Short mmCIF file of C-alpha atoms and ligand atoms in Angstrom, two decimals:
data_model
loop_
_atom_site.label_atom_id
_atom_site.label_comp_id
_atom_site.label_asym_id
_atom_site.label_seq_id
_atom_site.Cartn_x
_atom_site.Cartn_y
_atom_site.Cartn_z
CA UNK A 15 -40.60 13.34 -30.91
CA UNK A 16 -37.18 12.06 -32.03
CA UNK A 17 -34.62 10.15 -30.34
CA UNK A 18 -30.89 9.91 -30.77
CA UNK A 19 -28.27 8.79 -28.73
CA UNK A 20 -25.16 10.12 -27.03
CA UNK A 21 -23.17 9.64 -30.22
CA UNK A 22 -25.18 11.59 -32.44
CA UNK A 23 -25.25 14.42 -30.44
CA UNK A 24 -21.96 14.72 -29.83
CA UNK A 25 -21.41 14.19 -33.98
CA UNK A 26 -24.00 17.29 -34.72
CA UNK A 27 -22.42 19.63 -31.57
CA UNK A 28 -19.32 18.75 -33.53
CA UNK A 29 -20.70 19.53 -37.13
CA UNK A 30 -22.06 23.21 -35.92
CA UNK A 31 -18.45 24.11 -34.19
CA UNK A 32 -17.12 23.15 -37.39
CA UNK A 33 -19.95 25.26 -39.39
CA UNK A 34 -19.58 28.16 -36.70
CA UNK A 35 -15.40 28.15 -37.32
CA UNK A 36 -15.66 27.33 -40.87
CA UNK A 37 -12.51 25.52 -40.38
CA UNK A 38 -11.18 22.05 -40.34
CA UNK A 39 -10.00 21.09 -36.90
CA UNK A 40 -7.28 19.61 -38.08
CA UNK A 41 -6.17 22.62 -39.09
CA UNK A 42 -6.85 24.51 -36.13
CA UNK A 43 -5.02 21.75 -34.05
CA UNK A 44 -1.86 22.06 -35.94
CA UNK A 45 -1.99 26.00 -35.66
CA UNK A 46 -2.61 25.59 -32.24
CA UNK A 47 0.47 23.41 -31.38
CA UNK A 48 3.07 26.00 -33.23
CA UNK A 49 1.38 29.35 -31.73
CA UNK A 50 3.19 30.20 -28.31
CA UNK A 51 1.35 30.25 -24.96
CA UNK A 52 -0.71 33.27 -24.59
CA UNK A 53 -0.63 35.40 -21.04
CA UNK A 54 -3.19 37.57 -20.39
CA UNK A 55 -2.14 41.39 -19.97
CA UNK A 56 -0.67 41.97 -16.78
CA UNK A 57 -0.90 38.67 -14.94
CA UNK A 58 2.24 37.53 -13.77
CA UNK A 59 3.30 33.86 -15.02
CA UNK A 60 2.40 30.90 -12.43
CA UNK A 61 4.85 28.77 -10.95
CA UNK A 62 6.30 25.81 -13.00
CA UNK A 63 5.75 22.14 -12.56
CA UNK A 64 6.76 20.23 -9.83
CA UNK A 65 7.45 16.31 -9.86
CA UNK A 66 5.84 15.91 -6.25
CA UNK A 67 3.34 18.45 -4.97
CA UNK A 68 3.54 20.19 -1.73
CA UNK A 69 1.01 21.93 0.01
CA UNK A 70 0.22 25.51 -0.49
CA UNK A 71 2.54 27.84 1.32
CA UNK A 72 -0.43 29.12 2.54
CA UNK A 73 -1.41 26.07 4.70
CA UNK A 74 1.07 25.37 7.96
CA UNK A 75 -0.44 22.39 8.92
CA UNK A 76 2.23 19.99 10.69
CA UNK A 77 2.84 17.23 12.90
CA UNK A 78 4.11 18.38 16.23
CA UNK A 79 6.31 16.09 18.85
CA UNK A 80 6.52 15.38 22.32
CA UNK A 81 8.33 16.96 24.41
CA UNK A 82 7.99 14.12 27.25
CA UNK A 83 10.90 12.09 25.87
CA UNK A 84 14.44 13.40 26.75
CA UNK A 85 16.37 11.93 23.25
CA UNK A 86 14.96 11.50 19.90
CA UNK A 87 16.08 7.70 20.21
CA UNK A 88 12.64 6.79 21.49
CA UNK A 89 10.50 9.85 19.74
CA UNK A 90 6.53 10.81 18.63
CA UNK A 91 4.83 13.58 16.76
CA UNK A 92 0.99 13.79 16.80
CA UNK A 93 -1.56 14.47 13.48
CA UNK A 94 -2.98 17.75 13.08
CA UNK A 95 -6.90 16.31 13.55
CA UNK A 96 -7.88 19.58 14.32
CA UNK A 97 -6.53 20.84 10.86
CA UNK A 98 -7.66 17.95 8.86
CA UNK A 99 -10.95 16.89 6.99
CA UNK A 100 -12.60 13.78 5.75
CA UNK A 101 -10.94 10.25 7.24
CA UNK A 102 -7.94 10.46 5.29
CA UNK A 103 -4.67 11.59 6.69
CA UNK A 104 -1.71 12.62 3.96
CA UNK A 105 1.31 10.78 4.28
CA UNK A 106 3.23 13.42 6.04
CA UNK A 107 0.91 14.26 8.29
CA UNK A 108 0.49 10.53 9.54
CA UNK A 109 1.27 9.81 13.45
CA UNK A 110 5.23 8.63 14.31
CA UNK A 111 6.01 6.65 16.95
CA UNK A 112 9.36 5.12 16.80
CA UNK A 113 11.42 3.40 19.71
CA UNK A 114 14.86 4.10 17.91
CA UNK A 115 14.69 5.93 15.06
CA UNK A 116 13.93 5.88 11.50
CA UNK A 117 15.67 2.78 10.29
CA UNK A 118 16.95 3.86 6.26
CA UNK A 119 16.12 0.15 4.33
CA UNK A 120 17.17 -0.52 0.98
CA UNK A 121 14.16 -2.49 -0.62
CA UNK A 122 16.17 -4.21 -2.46
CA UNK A 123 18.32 -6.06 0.15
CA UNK A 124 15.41 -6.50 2.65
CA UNK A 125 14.00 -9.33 3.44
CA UNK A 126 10.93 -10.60 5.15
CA UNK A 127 11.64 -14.34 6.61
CA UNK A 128 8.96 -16.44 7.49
CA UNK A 129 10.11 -19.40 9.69
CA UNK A 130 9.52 -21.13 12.84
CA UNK A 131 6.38 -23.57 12.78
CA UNK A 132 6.12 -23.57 8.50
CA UNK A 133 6.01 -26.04 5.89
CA UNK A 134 9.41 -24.97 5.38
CA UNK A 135 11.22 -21.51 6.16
CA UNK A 136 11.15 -18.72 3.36
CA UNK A 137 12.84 -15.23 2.61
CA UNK A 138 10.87 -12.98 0.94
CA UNK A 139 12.12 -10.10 -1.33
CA UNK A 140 9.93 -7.12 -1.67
CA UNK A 141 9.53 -7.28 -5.35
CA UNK A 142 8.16 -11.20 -4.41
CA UNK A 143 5.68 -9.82 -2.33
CA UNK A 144 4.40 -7.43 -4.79
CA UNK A 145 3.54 -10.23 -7.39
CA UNK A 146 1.19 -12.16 -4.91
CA UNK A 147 -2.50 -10.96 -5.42
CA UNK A 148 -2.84 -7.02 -3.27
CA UNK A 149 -5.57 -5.76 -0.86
CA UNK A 150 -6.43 -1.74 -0.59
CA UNK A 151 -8.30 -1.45 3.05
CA UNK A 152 -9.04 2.03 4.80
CA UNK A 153 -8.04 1.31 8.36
CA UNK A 154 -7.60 3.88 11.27
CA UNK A 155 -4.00 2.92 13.58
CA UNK A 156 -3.71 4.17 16.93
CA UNK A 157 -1.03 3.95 19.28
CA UNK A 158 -2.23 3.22 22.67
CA UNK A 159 -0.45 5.41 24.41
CA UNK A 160 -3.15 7.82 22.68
CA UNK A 161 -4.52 10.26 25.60
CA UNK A 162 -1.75 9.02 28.03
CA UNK A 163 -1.74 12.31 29.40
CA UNK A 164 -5.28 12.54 30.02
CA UNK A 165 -5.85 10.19 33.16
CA UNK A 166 -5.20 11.73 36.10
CA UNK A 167 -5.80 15.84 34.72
CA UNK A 168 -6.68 17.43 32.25
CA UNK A 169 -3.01 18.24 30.30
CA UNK A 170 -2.65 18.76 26.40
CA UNK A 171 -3.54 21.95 25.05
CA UNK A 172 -4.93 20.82 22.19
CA UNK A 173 -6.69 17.38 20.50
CA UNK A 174 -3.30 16.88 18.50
CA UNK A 175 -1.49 16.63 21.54
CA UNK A 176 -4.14 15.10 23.50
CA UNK A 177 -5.48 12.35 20.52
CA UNK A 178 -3.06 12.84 17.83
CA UNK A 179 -1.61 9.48 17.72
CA UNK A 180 -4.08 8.45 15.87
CA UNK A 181 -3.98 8.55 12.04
CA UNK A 182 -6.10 6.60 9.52
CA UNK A 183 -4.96 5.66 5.48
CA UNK A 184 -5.52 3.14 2.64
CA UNK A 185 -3.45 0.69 3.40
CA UNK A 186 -2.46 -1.81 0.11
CA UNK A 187 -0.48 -4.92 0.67
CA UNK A 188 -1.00 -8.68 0.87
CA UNK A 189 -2.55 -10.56 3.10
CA UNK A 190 -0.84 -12.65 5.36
CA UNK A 191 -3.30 -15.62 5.29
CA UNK A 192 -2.66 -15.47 1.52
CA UNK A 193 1.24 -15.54 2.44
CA UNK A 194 0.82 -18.34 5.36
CA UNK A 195 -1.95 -20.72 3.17
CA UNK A 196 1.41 -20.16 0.21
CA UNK A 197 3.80 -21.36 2.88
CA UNK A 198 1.79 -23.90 4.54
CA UNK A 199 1.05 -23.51 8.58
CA UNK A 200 2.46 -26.63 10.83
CA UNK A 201 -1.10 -27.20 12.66
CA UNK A 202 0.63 -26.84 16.30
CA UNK A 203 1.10 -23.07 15.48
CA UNK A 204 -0.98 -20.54 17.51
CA UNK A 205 1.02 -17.31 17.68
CA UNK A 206 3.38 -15.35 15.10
CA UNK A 207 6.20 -13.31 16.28
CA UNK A 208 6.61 -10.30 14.14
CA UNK A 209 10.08 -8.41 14.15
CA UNK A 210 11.11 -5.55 13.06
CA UNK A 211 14.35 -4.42 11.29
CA UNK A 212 15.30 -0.86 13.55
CA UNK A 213 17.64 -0.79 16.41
CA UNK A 214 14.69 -0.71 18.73
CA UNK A 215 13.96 -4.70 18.61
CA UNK A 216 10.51 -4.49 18.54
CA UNK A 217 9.01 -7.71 19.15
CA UNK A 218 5.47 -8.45 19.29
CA UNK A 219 3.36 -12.19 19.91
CA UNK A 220 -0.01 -12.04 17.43
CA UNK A 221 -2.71 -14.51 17.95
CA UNK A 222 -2.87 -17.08 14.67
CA UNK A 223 -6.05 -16.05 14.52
CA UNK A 224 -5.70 -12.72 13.73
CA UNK A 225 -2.99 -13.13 11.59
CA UNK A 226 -5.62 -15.29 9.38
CA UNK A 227 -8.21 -13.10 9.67
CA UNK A 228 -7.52 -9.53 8.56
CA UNK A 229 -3.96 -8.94 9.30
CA UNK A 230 -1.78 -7.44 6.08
CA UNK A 231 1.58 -7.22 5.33
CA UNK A 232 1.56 -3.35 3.80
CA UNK A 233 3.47 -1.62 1.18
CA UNK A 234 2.05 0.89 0.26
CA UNK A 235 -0.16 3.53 2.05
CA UNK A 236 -2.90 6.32 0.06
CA UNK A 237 -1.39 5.16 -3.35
CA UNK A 238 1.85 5.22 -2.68
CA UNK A 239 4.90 3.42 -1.11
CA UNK A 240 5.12 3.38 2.43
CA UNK A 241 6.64 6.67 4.08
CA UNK A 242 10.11 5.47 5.59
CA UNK A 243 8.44 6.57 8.74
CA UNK A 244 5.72 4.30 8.46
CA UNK A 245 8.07 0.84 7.88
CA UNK A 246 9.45 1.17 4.42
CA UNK A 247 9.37 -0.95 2.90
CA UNK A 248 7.16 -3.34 4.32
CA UNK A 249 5.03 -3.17 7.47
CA UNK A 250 2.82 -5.29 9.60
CA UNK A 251 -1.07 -4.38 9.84
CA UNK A 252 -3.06 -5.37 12.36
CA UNK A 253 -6.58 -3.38 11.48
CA UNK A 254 -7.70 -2.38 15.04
CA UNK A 255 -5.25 -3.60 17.37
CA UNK A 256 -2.59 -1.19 19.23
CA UNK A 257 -0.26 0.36 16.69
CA UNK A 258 2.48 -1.36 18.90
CA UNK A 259 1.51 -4.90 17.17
CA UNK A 260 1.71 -3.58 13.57
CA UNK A 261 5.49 -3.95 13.42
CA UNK A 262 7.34 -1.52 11.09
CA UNK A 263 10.05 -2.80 8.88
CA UNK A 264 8.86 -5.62 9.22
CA UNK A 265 11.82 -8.16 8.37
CA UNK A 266 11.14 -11.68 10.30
CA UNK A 267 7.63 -13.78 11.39
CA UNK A 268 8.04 -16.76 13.77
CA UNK A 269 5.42 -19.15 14.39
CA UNK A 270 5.69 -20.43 17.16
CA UNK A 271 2.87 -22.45 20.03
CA UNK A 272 3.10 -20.06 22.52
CA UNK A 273 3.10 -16.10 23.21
CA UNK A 274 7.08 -14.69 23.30
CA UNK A 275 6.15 -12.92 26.53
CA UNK A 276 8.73 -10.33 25.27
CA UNK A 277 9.46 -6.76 26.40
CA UNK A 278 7.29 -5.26 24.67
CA UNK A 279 3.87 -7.34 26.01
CA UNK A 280 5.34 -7.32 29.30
CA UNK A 281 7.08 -4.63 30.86
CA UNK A 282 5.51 -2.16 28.17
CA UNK A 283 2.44 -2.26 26.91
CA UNK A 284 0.56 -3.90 30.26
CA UNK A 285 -2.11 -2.25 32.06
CA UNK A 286 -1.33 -1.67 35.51
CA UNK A 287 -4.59 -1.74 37.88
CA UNK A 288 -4.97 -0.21 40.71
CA UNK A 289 -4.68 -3.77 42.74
CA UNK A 290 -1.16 -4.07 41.51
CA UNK A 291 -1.86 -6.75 38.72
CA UNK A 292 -1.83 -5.82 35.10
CA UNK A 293 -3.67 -6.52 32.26
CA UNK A 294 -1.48 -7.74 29.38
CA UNK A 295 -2.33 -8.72 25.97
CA UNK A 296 -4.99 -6.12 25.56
CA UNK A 297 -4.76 -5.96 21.63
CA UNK A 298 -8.34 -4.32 20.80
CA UNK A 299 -8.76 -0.65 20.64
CA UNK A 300 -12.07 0.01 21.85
CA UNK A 301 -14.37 3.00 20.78
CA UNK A 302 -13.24 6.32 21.01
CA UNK A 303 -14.10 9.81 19.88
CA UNK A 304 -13.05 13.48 20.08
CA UNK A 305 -14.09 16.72 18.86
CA UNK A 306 -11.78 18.04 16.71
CA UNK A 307 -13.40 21.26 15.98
CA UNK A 308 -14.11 23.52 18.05
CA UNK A 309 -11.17 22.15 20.38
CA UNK A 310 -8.33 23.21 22.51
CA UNK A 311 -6.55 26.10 21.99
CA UNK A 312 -9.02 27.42 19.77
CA UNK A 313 -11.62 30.34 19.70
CA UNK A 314 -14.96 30.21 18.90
CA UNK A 315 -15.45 33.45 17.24
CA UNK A 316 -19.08 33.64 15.57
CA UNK A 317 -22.14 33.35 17.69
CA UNK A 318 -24.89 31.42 15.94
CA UNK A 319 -24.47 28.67 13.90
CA UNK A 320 -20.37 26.45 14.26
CA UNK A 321 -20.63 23.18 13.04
CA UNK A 322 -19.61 20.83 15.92
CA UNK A 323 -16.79 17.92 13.77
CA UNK A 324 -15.57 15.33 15.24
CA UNK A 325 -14.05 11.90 14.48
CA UNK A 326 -15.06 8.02 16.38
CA UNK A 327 -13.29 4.74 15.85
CA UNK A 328 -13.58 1.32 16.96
CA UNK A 329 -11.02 -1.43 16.82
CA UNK A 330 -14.17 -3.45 17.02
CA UNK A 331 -15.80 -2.80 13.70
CA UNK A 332 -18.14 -0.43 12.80
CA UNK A 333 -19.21 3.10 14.61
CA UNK A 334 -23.09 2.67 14.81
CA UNK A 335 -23.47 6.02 16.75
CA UNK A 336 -22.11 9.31 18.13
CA UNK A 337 -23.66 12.08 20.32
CA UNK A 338 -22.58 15.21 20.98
CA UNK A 339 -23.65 16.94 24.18
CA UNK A 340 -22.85 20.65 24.70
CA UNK A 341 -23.56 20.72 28.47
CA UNK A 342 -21.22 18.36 30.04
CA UNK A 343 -23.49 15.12 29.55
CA UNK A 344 -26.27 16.52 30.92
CA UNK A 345 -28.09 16.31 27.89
CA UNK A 346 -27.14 13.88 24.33
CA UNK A 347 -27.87 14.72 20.92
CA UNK A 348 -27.23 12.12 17.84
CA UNK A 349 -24.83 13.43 15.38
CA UNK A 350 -24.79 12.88 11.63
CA UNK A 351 -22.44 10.42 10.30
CA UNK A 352 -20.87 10.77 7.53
CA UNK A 353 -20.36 8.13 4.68
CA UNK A 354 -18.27 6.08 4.39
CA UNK A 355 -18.71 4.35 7.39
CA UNK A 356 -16.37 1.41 7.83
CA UNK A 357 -15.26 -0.82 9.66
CA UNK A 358 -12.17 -0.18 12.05
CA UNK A 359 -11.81 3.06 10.19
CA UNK A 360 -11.83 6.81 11.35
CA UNK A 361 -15.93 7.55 10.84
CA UNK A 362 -16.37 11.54 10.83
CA UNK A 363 -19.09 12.93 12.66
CA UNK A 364 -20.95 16.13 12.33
CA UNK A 365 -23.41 18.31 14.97
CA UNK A 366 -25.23 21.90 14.26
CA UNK A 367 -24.57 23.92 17.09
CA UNK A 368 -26.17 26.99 17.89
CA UNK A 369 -23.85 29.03 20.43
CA UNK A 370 -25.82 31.79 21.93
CA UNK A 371 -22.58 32.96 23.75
CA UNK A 372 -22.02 31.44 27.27
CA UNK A 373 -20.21 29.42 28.28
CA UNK A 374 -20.66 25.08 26.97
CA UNK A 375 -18.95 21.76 28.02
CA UNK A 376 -18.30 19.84 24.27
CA UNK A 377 -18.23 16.50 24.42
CA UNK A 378 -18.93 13.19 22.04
CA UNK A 379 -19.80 9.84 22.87
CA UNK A 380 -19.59 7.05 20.53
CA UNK A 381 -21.33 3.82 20.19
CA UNK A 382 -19.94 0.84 17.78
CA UNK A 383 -21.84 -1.96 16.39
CA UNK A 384 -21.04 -4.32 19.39
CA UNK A 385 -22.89 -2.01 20.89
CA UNK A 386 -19.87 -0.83 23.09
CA UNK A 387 -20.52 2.92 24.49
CA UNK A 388 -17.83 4.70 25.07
CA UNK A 389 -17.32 5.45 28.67
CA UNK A 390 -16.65 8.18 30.67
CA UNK A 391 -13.11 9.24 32.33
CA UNK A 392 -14.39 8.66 35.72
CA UNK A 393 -16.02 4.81 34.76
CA UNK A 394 -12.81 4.25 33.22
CA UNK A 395 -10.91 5.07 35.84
CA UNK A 396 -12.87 3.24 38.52
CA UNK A 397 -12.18 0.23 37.05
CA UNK A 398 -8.52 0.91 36.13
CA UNK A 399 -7.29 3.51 38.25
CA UNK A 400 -5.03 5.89 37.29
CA UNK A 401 -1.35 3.89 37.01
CA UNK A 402 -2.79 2.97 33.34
CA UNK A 403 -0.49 4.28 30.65
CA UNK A 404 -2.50 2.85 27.80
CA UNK A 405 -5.90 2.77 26.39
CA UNK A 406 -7.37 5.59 27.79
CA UNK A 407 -10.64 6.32 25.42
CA UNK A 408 -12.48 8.10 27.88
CA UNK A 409 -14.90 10.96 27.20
CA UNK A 410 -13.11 14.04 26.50
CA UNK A 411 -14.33 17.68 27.17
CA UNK A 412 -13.52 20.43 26.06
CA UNK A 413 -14.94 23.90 27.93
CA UNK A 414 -15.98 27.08 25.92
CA UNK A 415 -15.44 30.28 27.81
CA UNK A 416 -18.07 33.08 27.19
CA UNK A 417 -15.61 34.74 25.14
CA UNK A 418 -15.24 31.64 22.93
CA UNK A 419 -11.82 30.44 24.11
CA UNK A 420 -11.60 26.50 24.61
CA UNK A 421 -9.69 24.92 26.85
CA UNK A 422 -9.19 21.23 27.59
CA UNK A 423 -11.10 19.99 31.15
CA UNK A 424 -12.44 17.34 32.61
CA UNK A 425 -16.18 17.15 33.65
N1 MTE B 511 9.82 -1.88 14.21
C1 MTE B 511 9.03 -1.04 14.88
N2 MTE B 511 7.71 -1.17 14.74
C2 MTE B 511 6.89 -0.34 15.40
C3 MTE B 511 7.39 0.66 16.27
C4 MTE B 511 8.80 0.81 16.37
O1 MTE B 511 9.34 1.68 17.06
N3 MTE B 511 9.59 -0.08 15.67
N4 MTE B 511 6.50 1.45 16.97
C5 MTE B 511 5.17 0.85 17.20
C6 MTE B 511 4.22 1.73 17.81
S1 MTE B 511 4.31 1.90 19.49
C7 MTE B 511 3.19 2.28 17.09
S2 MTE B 511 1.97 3.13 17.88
C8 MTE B 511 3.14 2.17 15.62
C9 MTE B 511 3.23 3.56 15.03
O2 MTE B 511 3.16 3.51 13.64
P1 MTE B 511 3.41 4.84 12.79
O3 MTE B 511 4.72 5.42 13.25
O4 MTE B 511 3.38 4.44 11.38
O5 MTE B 511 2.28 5.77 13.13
O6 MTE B 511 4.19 1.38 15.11
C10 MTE B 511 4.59 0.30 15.91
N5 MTE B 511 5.54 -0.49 15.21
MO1 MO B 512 2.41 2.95 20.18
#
C-alpha cells in the first residue's frame, strides 16, 4: 500500500496531462490568450456583462402596495413570501413602510448625533462609524401593522398582502453598546430617543436596556449598503421589536430618563382594547407563522404529494416548533425545521402533504423557545377585541376548494 498526499497527486495528474498533450503549458496558455473566443455552430451569442445583476426576465416576482392609503406620502408595499425561498429576502424585494417618503441622503453630509444624557454630545459621520469594530446578524423585521386586515374578516387575497410586511436580511453595522460604552452613558439615563432624518418625524422612546443589549446601528444589509428604502445610510435595529422602533435614517439619539411619550407611542402604535384603554409600549413581536405555499390566490394543481412551506418568527428568540394541521385544528402535525434556526430570525418550515382531492383547512402553529404558542384569531381577539390595529399574529387559514383553489378564511 502506498501513501501520498494531496500535493503529489495533483503533481502526477499534472505530469500525465502534460505527457497526454505533449506540450508545455506554458505554451498552451499563451496560445490560448491570442486565439479568439470560439462559438459553437449555430448558438446565438449570450448577453454581455452587466455591473449589477437583475433577475431573469423570466421571474416577475415584485413587491406590491397598498391600496388603503389615499397619497403616497404615508405608503407600503408587501414581500412576495409566497414567491420566495430560504430566510433571505433580496434587497428589492424587502418590505417598505414609509410615513413620508423616501428621504434622498447624501452619506457624506449625514450625520448621526448622539446627545442628551452622554459624557459629552458627539456627531458622527458615516465613514466614522464604519471604522468602529462591525456585527453581521440575520434578523427578521416586521411592521406591526402586519395582518392589520385580518381581525375582524378574513380580507387579503393573498399571504403578501395579508403577512407581507415582514422581511428578514443580514443586517451589518455596529453596535450601539459599542457606540454608547465609546461615548460614555450619564448613569441617570434609561431611555434613547431615536430620530429619523425624513419629513415624517419619526420619533421613537427605546428602553436603555435594549439599546445595550442587541440593538445595532445598520449600514449595510445582505452584503451591501443599505437600500435608500431601508434608511440609507444608516438605520436603527432593534432585532425583534416592531419595525416602527428601528428608525430609518437614522440622524439623532437622545438619552434621556424618561419615555418621550411622542406621537408615534401614543396616538399610533397603541393597542386599543375593547374596554377603551390601550396598551402602549408593546415593543416585542411575539410568534407568528403563515403558510406561504400553498396560499391565497393560488391553485393546488397535483393530487398526491405538495410540500406544505411555511415560515415562523419570534421577536422572542428562537422558534422551537411548528405544526401544520390540514383540517382546521382539528388535528396537529410537527413540521420539519429547517436549519438555520436562529434567533429572532425568519425559521422556514416544511410539511409532506398528501392531498387526496377534497377539500382542507391549512394552517400552522408555532411554538418559540419561551415556550409561547401561537394563538388562535378567536383567543386573540377575546382578549383584545377587534379595535386592535397592531400585532395581530393569530392563526391564519387558508381553505382548499376540491378543485384546488385557495382562498383566505377564517376557521
Ligand atoms: N425615519 C423613519 N423610520 C421608520 C419609518 C419611517 O417612516 N421613517 N417607518 C417605520 C416602520 S412603521 C417600519 S415597519 C419600518 C419599516 O422598515 P422597512 O421600510 O425597511 O421595511 O421602519 C420604521 N422606521
Ligand atoms: Mo410599521
Amino acid at each position: 500500500m502506498s501513501s501520498f498526499s494531496l500535493g503529489s497527486l495533483a503533481r502526477r495528474q499534472f505530469l500525465r496531462i502534460a505527457a497526454a498533450t505533449g506540450t508545455a503549458t506554458i505554451a498552451a496558455r499563451s496560445a490560448q490568450a491570442a486565439m479568439p473566443a470560439t462559438v459553437e455552430q449555430g448558438r446565438k451569442v449570450g448577453a454581455p456583462l452587466r455591473p449589477y445583476g437583475q433577475p431573469s426576465p423570466y421571474e416577475k416576482v415584485v413587491r406590491v402596495s397598498t391600496t388603503s392609503t389615499p397619497t403616497q406620502i404615508s405608503s407600503w408595499d408587501f414581500t412576495p413570501l409566497q414567491h420566495l425561498h430560504g430566510i433571505v429576502t433580496p434587497n428589492g424585494l424587502f418590505y417598505e413602510r414609509n410615513h413620508a417618503g423616501i428621504p434622498n441622503i447624501d452619506p457624506r453630509t449625514h450625520r448621526l448625533l448622539v446627545y442628551g444624557l452622554v459624557d459629552g454630545a458627539r456627531a458622527f459621520t458615516i465613514d466614522d462609524l464604519l471604522r468602529y469594530p462591525a456585527v453581521s446578524v440575520i434578523r427578521f423585521l416586521e411592521c406591526s401593522g402586519n395582518t392589520l386586515t385580518e381581525w375582524k374578516k378574513p380580507t387579503a387575497k393573498t399571504v403578501q398582502v395579508s403577512h407581507g410586511l415582514v422581511s428578514c436580511c443580514e443586517w451589518t453595522g455596529v453596535s450601539v453598546k459599542t457606540l454608547l460604552q465609546d461615548i460614555g452613558v450619564d448613569s441617570k439615563a434609561r431611555w434613547v430617543v431615536a430620530e429619523g432624518a425624513d419629513a415624517g418625524l419619526m420619533d421613537r422612546s427605546i428602553p436603555l436596556e435594549k439599546m445595550m443589549d442587541d440593538a445595532i446601528l445598520a449600514y449595510a444589509q445582505n452584503g451591501e449598503r443599505l437600500r435608500p428604502e431601508q434608511g440609507y445610510p444608516l438605520r436603527l435595529l432593534l432585532p425583534g421589536f416592531e419595525g416602527n422602533m428601528s428608525i430609518k435614517w437614522l440622524r439623532g439619539l437622545k438619552l434621556t430618563t424618561e419615555p418621550t411619550y411622542s406621537r408615534e407611542e401614543t396616538s399610533k402604535y397603541t393597542d386599543l382594547l375593547a374596554n377603551g384603554k390601550a396598551r402602549a409600549f408593546t415593543f416585542v413581536m411575539d410568534p407568528k407563522s403563515v403558510i406561504t405555499s400553498p396560499s391565497g390566490g393560488m391553485v393546488v394543481e397535483n393530487k398526491g404529494f405538495n410540500e406544505i412551506r411555511g415560515l415562523a418568527w419570534s421577536g422572542r428568540g428562537k422558534i422551537r416548533r411548528v405544526d401544520v394541521s390540514t383540517d382546521g385544528g382539528a388535528k396537529w402535525n410537527e413540521a420539519a425545521l429547517q436549519e438555520p434556526v436562529l434567533e429572532k430570525c425568519l425559521t422556514r418550515f416544511r410539511f409532506p402533504w398528501t392531498w387526496a382531492g377534497g377539500s382542507a383547512v391549512l394552517q400552522s402553529r408555532c411554538v418559540d423557545e419561551t415556550g409561547y404558542v401561537q394563538p388562535t384569531l378567536q383567543e386573540l381577539v377575546r382578549v383584545r377585541g377587534t379595535d386592535s390595529v397592531y400585532h395581530n399574529n393569530g392563526i391564519q387559514s387558508w381553505a382548499v376548494a376540491s378543485d384546488g383553489a385557495i382562498t383566505n378564511v377564517q376557521a
